[in-house]
CSV table of C-alpha atoms in Angstrom, one decimal:
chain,number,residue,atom,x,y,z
J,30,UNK,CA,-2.1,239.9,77.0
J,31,UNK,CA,-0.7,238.7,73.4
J,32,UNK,CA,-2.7,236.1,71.6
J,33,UNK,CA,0.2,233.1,69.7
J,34,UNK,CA,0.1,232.0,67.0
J,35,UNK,CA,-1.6,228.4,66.0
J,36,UNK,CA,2.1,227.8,65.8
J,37,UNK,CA,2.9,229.1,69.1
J,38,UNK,CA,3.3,227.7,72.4
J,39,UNK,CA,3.6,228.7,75.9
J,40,UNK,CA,7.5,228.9,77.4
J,41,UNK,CA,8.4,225.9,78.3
J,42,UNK,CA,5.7,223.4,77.7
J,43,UNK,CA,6.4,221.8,74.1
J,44,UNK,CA,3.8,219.1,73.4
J,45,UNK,CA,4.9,215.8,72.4
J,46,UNK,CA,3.7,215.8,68.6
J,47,UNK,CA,6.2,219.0,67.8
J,48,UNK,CA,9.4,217.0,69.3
J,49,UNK,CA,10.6,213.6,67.1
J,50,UNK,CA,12.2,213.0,70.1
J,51,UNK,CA,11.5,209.7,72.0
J,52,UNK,CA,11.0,208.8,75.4
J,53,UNK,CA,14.5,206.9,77.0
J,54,UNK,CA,15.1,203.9,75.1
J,55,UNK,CA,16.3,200.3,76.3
J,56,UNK,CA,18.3,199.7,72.7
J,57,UNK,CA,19.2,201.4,70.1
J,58,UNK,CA,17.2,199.7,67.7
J,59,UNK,CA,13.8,200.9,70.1
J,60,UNK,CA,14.9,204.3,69.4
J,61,UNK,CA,14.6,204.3,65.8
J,62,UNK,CA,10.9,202.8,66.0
J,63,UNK,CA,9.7,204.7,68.9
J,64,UNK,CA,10.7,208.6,66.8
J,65,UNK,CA,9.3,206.8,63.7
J,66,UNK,CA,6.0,206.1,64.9
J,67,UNK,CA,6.1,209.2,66.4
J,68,UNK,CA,6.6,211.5,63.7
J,69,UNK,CA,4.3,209.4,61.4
J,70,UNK,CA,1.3,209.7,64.2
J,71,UNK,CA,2.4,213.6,65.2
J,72,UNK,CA,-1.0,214.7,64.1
J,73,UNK,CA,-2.8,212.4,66.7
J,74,UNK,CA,-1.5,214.3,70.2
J,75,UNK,CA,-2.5,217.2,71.4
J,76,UNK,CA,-1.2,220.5,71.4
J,77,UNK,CA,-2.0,224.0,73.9
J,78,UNK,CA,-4.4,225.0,71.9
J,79,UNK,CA,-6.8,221.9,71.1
J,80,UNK,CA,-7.6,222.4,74.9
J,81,UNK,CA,-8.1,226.3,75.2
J,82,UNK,CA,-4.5,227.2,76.3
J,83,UNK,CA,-4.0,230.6,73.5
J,84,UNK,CA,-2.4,234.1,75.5
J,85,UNK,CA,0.3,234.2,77.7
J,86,UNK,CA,0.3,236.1,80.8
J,87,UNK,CA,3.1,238.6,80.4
J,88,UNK,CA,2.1,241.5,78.7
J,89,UNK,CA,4.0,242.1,75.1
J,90,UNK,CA,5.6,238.6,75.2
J,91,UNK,CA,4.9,236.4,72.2
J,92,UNK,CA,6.7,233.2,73.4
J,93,UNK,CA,9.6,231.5,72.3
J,94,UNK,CA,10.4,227.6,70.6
J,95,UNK,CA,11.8,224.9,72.9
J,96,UNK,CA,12.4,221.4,73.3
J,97,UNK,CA,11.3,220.4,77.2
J,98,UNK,CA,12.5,216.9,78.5
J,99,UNK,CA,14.2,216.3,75.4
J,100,UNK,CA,16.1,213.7,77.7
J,101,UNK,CA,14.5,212.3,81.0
J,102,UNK,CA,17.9,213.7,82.7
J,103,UNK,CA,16.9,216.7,82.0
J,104,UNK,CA,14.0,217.5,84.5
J,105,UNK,CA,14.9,217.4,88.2
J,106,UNK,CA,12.9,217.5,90.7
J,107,UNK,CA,13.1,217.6,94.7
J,108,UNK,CA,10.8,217.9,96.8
J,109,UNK,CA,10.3,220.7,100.1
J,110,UNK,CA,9.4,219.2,103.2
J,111,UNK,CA,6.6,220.7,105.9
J,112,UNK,CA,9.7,222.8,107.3
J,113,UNK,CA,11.1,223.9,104.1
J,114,UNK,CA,14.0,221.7,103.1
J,115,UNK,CA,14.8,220.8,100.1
J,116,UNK,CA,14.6,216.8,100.1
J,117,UNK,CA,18.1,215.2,99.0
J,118,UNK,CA,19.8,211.9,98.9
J,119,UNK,CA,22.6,212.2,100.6
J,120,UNK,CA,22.8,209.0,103.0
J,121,UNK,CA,22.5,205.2,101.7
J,122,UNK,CA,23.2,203.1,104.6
J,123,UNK,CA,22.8,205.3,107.9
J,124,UNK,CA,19.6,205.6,109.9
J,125,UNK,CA,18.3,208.5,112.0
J,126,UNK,CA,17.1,206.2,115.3
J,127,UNK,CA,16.9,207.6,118.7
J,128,UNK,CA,16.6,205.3,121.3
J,129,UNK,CA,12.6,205.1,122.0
J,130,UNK,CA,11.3,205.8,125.5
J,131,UNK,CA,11.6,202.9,127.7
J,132,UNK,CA,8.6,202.0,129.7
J,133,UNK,CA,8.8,200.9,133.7
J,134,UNK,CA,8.8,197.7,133.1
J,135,UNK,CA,11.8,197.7,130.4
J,136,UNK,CA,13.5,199.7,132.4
J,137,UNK,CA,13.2,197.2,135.8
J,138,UNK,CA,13.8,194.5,133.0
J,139,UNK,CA,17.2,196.5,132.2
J,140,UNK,CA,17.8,197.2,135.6
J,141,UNK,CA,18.4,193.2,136.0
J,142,UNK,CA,21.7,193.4,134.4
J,143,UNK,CA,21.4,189.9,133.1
J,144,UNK,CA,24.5,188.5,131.5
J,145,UNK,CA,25.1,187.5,128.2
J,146,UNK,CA,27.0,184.4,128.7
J,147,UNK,CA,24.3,181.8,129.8
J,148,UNK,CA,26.4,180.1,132.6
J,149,UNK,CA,26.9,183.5,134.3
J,150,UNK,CA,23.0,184.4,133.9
J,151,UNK,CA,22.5,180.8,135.7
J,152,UNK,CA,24.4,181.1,138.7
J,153,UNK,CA,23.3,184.9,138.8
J,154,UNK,CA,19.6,184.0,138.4
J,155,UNK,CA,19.5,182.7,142.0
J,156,UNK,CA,21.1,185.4,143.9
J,157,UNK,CA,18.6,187.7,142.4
J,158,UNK,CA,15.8,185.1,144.1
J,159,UNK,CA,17.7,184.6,146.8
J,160,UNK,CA,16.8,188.5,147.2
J,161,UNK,CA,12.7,188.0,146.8
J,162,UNK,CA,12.2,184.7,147.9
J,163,UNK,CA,15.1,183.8,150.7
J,164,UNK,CA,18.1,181.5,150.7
J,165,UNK,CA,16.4,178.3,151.0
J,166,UNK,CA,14.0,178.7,148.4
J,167,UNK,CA,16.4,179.6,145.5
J,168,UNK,CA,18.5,176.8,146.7
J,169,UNK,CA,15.3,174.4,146.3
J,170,UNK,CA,14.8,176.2,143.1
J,171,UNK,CA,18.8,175.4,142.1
J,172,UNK,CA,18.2,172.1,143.6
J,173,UNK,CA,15.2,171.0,140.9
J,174,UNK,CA,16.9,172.5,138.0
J,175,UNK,CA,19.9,170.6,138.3
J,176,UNK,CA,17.9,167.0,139.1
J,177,UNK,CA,17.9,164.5,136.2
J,178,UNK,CA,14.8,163.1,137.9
J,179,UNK,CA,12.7,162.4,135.7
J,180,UNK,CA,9.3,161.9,138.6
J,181,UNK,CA,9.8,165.0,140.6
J,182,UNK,CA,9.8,168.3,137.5
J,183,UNK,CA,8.5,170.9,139.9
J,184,UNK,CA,8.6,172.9,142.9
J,185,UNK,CA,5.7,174.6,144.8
J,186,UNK,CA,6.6,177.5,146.6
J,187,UNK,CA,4.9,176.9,150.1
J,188,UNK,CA,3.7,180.3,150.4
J,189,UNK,CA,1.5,183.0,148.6
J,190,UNK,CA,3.4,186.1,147.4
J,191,UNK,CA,2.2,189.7,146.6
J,192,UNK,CA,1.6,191.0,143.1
J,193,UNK,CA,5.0,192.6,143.0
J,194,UNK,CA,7.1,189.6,144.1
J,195,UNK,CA,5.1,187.5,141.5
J,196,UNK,CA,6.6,189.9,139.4
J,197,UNK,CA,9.6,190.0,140.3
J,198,UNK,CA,10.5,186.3,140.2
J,199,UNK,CA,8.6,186.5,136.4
J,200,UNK,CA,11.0,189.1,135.3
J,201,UNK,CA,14.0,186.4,136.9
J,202,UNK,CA,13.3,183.3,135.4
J,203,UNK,CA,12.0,185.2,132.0
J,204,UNK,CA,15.2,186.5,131.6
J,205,UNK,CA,17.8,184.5,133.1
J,206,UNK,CA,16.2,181.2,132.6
J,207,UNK,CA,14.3,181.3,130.2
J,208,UNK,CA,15.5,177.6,128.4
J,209,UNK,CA,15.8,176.0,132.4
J,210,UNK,CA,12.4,176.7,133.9
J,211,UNK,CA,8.9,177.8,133.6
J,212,UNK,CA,7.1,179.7,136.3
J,213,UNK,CA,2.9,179.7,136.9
J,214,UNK,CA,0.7,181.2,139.7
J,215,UNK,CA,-1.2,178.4,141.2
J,216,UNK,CA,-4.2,178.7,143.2
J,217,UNK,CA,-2.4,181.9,144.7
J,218,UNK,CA,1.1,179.9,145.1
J,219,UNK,CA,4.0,180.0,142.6
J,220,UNK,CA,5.0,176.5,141.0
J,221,UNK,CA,8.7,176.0,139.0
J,222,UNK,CA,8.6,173.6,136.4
J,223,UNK,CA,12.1,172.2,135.1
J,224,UNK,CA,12.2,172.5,131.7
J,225,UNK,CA,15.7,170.9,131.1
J,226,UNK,CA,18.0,169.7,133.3
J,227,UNK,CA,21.6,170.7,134.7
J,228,UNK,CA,24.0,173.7,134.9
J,229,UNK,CA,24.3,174.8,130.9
J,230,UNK,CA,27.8,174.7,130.4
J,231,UNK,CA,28.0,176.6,127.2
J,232,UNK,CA,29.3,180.1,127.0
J,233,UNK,CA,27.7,181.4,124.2
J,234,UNK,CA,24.8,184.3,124.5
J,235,UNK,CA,21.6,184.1,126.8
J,236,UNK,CA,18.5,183.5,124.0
J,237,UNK,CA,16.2,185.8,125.6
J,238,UNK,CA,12.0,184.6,125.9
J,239,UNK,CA,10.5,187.3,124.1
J,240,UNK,CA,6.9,186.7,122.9
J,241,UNK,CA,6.2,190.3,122.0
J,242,UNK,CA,6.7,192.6,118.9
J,243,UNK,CA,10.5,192.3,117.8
J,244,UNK,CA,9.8,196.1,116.8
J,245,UNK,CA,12.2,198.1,118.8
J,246,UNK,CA,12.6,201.6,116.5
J,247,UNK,CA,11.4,204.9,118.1
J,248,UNK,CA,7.8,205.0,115.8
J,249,UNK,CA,5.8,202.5,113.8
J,250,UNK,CA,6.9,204.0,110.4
J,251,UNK,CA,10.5,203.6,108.9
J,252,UNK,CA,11.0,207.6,106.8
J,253,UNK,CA,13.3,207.2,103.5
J,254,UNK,CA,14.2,209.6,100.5
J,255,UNK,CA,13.9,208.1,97.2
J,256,UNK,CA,15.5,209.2,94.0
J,257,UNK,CA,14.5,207.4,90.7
J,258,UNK,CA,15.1,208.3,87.2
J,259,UNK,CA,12.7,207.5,84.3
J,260,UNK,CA,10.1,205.7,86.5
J,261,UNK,CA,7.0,206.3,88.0
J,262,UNK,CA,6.4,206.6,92.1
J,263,UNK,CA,4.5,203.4,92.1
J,264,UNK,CA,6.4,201.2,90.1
J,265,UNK,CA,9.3,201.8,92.3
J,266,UNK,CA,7.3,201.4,95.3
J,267,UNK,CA,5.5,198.0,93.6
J,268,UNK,CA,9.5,197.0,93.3
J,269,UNK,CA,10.1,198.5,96.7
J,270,UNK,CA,6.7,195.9,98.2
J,271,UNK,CA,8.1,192.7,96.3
J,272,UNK,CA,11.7,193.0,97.4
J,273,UNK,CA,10.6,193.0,101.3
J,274,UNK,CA,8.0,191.0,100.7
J,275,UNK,CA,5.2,193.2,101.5
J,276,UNK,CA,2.5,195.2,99.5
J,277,UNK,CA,2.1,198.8,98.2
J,278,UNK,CA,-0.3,199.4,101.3
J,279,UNK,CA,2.4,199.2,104.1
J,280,UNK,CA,4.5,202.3,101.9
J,281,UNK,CA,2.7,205.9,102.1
J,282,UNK,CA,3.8,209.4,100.1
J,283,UNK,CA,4.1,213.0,100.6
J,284,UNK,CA,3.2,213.2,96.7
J,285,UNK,CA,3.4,211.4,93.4
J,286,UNK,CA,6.4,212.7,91.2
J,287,UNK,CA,6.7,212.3,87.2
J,288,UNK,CA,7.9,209.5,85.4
J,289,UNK,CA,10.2,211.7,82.8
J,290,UNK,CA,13.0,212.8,84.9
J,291,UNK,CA,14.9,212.9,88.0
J,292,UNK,CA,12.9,213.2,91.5
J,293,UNK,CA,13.4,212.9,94.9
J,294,UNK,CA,10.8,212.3,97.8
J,295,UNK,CA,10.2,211.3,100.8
J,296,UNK,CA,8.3,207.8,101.4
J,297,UNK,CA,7.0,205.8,104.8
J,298,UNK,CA,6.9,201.9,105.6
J,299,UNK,CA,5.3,201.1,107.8
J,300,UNK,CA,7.6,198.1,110.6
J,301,UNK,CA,9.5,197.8,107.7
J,302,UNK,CA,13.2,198.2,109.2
J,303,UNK,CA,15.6,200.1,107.4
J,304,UNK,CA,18.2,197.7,107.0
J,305,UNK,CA,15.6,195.7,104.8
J,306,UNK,CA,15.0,198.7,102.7
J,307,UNK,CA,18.8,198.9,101.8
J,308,UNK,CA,18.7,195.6,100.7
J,309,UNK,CA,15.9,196.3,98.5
J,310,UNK,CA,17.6,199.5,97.0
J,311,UNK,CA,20.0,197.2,96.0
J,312,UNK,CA,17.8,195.6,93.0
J,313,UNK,CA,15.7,198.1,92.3
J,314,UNK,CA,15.2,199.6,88.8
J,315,UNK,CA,15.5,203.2,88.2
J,316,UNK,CA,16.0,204.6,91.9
J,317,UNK,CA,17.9,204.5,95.2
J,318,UNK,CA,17.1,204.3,98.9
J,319,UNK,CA,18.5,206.3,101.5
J,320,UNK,CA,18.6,209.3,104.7
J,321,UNK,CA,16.2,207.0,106.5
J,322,UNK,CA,15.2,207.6,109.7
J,323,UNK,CA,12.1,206.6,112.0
J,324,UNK,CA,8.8,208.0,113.2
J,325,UNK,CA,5.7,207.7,114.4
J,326,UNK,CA,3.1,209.4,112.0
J,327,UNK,CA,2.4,207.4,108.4
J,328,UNK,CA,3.5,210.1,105.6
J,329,UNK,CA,0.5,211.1,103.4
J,330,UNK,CA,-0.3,212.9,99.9
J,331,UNK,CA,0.1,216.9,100.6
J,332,UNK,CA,2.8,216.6,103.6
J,333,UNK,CA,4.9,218.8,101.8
J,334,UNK,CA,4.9,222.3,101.3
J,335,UNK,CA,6.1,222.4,97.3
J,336,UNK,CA,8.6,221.2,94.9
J,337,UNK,CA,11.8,222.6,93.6
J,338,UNK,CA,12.1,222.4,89.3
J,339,UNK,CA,15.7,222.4,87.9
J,340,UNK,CA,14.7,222.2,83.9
J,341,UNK,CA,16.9,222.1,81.0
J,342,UNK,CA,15.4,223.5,77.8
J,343,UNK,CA,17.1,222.4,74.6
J,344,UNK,CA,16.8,223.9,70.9
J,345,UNK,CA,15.6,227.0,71.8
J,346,UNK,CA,14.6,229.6,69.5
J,347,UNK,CA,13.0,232.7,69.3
J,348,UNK,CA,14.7,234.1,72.6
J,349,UNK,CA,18.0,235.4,74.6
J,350,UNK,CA,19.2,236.9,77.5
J,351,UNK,CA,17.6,240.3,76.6
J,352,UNK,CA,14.3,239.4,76.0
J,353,UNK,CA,14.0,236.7,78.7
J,354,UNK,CA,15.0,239.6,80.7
J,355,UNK,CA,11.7,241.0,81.7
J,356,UNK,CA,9.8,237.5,81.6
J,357,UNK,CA,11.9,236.5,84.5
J,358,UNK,CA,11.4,239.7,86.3
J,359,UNK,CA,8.1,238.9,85.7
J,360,UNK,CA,8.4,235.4,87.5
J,361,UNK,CA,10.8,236.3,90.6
J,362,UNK,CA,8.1,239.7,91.4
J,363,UNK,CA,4.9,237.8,91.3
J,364,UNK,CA,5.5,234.3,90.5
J,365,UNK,CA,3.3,232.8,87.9
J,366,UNK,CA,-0.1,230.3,87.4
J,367,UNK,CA,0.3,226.5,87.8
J,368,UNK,CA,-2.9,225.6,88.1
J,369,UNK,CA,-3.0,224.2,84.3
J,370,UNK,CA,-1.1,223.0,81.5
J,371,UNK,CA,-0.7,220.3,79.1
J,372,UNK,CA,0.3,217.9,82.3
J,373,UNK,CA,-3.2,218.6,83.4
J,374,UNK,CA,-4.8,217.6,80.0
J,375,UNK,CA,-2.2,214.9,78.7
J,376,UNK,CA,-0.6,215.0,75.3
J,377,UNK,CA,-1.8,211.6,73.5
J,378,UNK,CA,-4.8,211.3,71.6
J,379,UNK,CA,-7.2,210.4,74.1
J,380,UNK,CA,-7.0,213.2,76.4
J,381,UNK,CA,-7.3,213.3,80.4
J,382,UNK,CA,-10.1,215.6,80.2
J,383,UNK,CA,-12.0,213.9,78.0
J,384,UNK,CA,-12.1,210.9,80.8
J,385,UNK,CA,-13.0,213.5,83.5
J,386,UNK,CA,-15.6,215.2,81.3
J,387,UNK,CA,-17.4,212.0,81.1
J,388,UNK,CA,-16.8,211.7,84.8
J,389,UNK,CA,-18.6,215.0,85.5
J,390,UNK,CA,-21.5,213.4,83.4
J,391,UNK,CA,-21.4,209.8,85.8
J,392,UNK,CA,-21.0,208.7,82.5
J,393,UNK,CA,-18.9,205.4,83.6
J,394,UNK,CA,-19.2,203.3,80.4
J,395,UNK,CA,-17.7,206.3,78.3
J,396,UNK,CA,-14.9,206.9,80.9
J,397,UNK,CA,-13.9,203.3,81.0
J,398,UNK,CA,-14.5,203.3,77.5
J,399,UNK,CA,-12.1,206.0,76.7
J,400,UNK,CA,-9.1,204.5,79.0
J,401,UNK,CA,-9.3,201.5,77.3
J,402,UNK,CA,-9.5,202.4,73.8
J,403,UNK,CA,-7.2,201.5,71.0
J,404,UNK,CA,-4.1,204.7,70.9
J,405,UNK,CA,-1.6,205.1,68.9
J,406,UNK,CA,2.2,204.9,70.7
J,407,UNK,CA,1.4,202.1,72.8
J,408,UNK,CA,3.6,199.2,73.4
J,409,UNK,CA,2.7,196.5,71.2
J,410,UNK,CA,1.9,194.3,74.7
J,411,UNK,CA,-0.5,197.2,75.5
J,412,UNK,CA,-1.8,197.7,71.7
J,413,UNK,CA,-3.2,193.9,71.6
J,414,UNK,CA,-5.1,193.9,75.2
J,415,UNK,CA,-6.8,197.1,74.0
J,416,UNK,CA,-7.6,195.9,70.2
J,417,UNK,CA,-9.6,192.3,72.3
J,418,UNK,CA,-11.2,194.4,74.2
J,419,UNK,CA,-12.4,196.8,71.5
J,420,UNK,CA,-13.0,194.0,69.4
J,421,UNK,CA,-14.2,190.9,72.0
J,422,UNK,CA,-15.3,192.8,75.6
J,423,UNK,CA,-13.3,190.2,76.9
J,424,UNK,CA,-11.7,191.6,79.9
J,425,UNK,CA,-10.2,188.0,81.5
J,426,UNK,CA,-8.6,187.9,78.0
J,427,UNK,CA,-7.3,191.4,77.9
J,428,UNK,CA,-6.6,191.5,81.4
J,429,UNK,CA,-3.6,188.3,80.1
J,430,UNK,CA,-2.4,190.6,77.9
J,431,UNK,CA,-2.1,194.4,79.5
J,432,UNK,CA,1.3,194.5,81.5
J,433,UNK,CA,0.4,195.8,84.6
J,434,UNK,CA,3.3,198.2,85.4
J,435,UNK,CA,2.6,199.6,82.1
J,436,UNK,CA,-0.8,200.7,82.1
J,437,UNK,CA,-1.8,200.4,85.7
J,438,UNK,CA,-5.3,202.3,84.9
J,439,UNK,CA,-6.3,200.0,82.4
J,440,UNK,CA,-5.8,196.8,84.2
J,441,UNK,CA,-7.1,198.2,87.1
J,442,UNK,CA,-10.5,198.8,85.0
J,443,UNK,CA,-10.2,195.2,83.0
J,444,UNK,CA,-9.3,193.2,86.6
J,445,UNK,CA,-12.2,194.7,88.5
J,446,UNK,CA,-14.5,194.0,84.8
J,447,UNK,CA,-12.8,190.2,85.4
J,448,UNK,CA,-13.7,190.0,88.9
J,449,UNK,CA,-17.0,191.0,88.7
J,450,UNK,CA,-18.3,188.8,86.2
J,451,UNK,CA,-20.2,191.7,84.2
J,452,UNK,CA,-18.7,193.8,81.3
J,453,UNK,CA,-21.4,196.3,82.0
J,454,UNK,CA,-20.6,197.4,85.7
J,455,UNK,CA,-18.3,200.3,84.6
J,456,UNK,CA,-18.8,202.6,87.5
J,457,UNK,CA,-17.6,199.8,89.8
J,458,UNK,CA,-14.9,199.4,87.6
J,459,UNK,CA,-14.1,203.0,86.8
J,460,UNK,CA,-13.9,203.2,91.1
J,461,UNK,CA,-10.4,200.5,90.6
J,462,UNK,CA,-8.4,203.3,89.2
């Protein structure tokens, strides 16, 4: 194995300090700052080799120069599915639904044929209990729904029925009367209490009584792709939770995807129909909803079996076709590590492994200590709740300050600090990320 360089780096993995290059501006103007402070604080992120990253694994290869997400657009991820498909969007407004299994008593409930038009449904109500009770009881039935007297609202049926009759005239007067009459089982006996009064004369549509679940999909959990560009999974899923009026709980994920670039995943919601989702997609920031479909298993981090890279490198230097040559040999014959690099570690000053080392110590006031602490490249929103809390330990007045969708770590730490009342429970607050 070669040894780099200080100056070296591995192919493809360019730390932030050796690009000017700034992350995808809203203006103009934002541009200009953001490289600035960038190249002015270059010497405060970190680079392969501050955290043990030195040889490469080909042998004789000495690495080349290259600029990696020099544009968000340029990193594209999708990911693989349990069976091995690539995930796409390819589908905005269609749903995968079959119809779900219909249980006995839908399907008797269906078997009714009950008419739309509320007139017809009337008149056909009572030769459907002409059937389980007899002429002259439906006609009594008839009579007492079309009274306007006021003394006499109900009708005792002068016999005891079986379970399944009962039934029956339920499934009747649930269905094709429900506005006209209420039925009970008294002391063994059915008893018909007029609700309104008359023969309804309208034609418009039978309002079913329906005091169940509205949910009528085929599974508990409505499946979606999502693509977004330049945002992290849970902001879009935070947007996703205030557009259908929900929370980030009801929504579950095969895996989290990066901020800097293009992804696409599949996500759950859980009784959260589809058509609602579209309407959400619609506002959101930075992604698109579609290909959904239903189910009945919540998705979960790891059901997936990989993700498929499309990267762009830009700049490059130090290589070409010919020497790439037996590096990508290399690659399609045995594949190479992933288990580390600088996405692992982070590339600002205060590392990710410095939090986790202090986390293998159950050191909990370092660890918070260390995600809260003053960095340079922050937004200035970000900058100030960090400086009162360096300065002050005031967590309710940093907590003001620290944008949420920003820095979702941090205020986790400073609104569990906030909520407890005590500066000094850090492992309670460390547990909030």
């Amino acid at each position: 194995m070669s040894t780099p360089s200080s100056q070296d780096q591995a192919p493809g993995k360019r730390s932030r300090a050796e690009s000017p290059v700034a992350e995808q501006p809203v203006s103009s103007a934002e541009t200009s700052k953001r490289a600035k402070n960038e190249e002015e604080e270059e010497h405060h992120f970190l680079r392969e080799s501050d955290v043990g990253i030195t040889q490469f694994v080909t042998l004789g290869w000495d690495g080349f120069d290259a600029i990696i997400k020099h544009r968000f657009s340029d990193f594209f991820v999708n990911e693989i599915d349990p069976n091995g498909n690539v995930v796409r969007l390819t589908s905005y407004y269609d749903a995968v639904d079959p119809t779900p299994p219909m249980s006995e008593e839908q399907k008797e409930i269906a078997s009714l044929n009950v008419p739309e038009d509320a007139a017809l449904a009337f008149d056909a109500a009572f030769v459907k209990l002409a059937e389980i009770l007899g002429e002259d009881d439906s006609a009594r039935i008839r009579q007492l729904l079309e009274s306007e007297d006021d003394e006499h609202r109900s009708f005792v049926l002068g016999r005891e029925l079986d379970k399944s009759q009962r039934k029956s005239v339920y499934n009747v007067t649930n269905n094709f009367l429900p506005k006209q009459v209420k039925c009970e089982t008294v002391d063994g006996k059915l008893e018909f209490i007029r609700r309104g009064s008359g023969h309804p004369t309208n034609s418009g549509p039978q309002r079913r009584t329906n005091r169940g679940n509205q949910w009528s999909h085929n599974g508990d959990f409505c499946y979606f792709v999502m693509q977004k560009e330049n945002h992290d999974t849970m902001d879009v899923l935070f947007q996703i939770a205030h557009a259908v009026r929900s929370t980030t709980r009801s929504f579950g994920m095969a895996g989290t995807k990066d901020k800097r670039g293009i992804t696409v995943q599949r996500c759950s919601a859980y009784r959260i129909d589809h058509n609602r989702l579209i309407t959400a997609s619609r506002s959101l920031k930075g992604a698109r909803l579609g290909n959904f479909s239903y189910g009945p298993q919540e998705l979960k981090l790891g059901d997936l079996s990989g993700n498929r890279f499309e990267i762009i490198l830009r700049h490059v230097k130090g290589a070409d076709e010919q020497s790439l040559a037996p590096v990508l040999e290399g690659i399609r014959r045995t594949g190479f590590i992933n288990y580390y690099g600088m996405q692992r570690f982070g590339t600002q000053s205060i590392s990710s492994h410095s939090v986790g080392i202090a986390v293998l110590k159950a050191d909990w006031q370092a660890a918070t200590d260390l995600i809260l602490k003053p960095r340079p490249g922050d937004r200035k929103e970000v900058r100030k709740a960090r400086q009162v809390w360096s300065e002050k330990k005031d967590a309710s007045a940093a907590l003001e300050l620290m944008p949420q969708k920003a820095a979702l770590a941090e205020y986790s730490v400073l609104q569990a600090f906030s909520r407890k009342g005590n500066e000094n429970n850090a492992a309670s607050a460390f547990a909030a990320v």
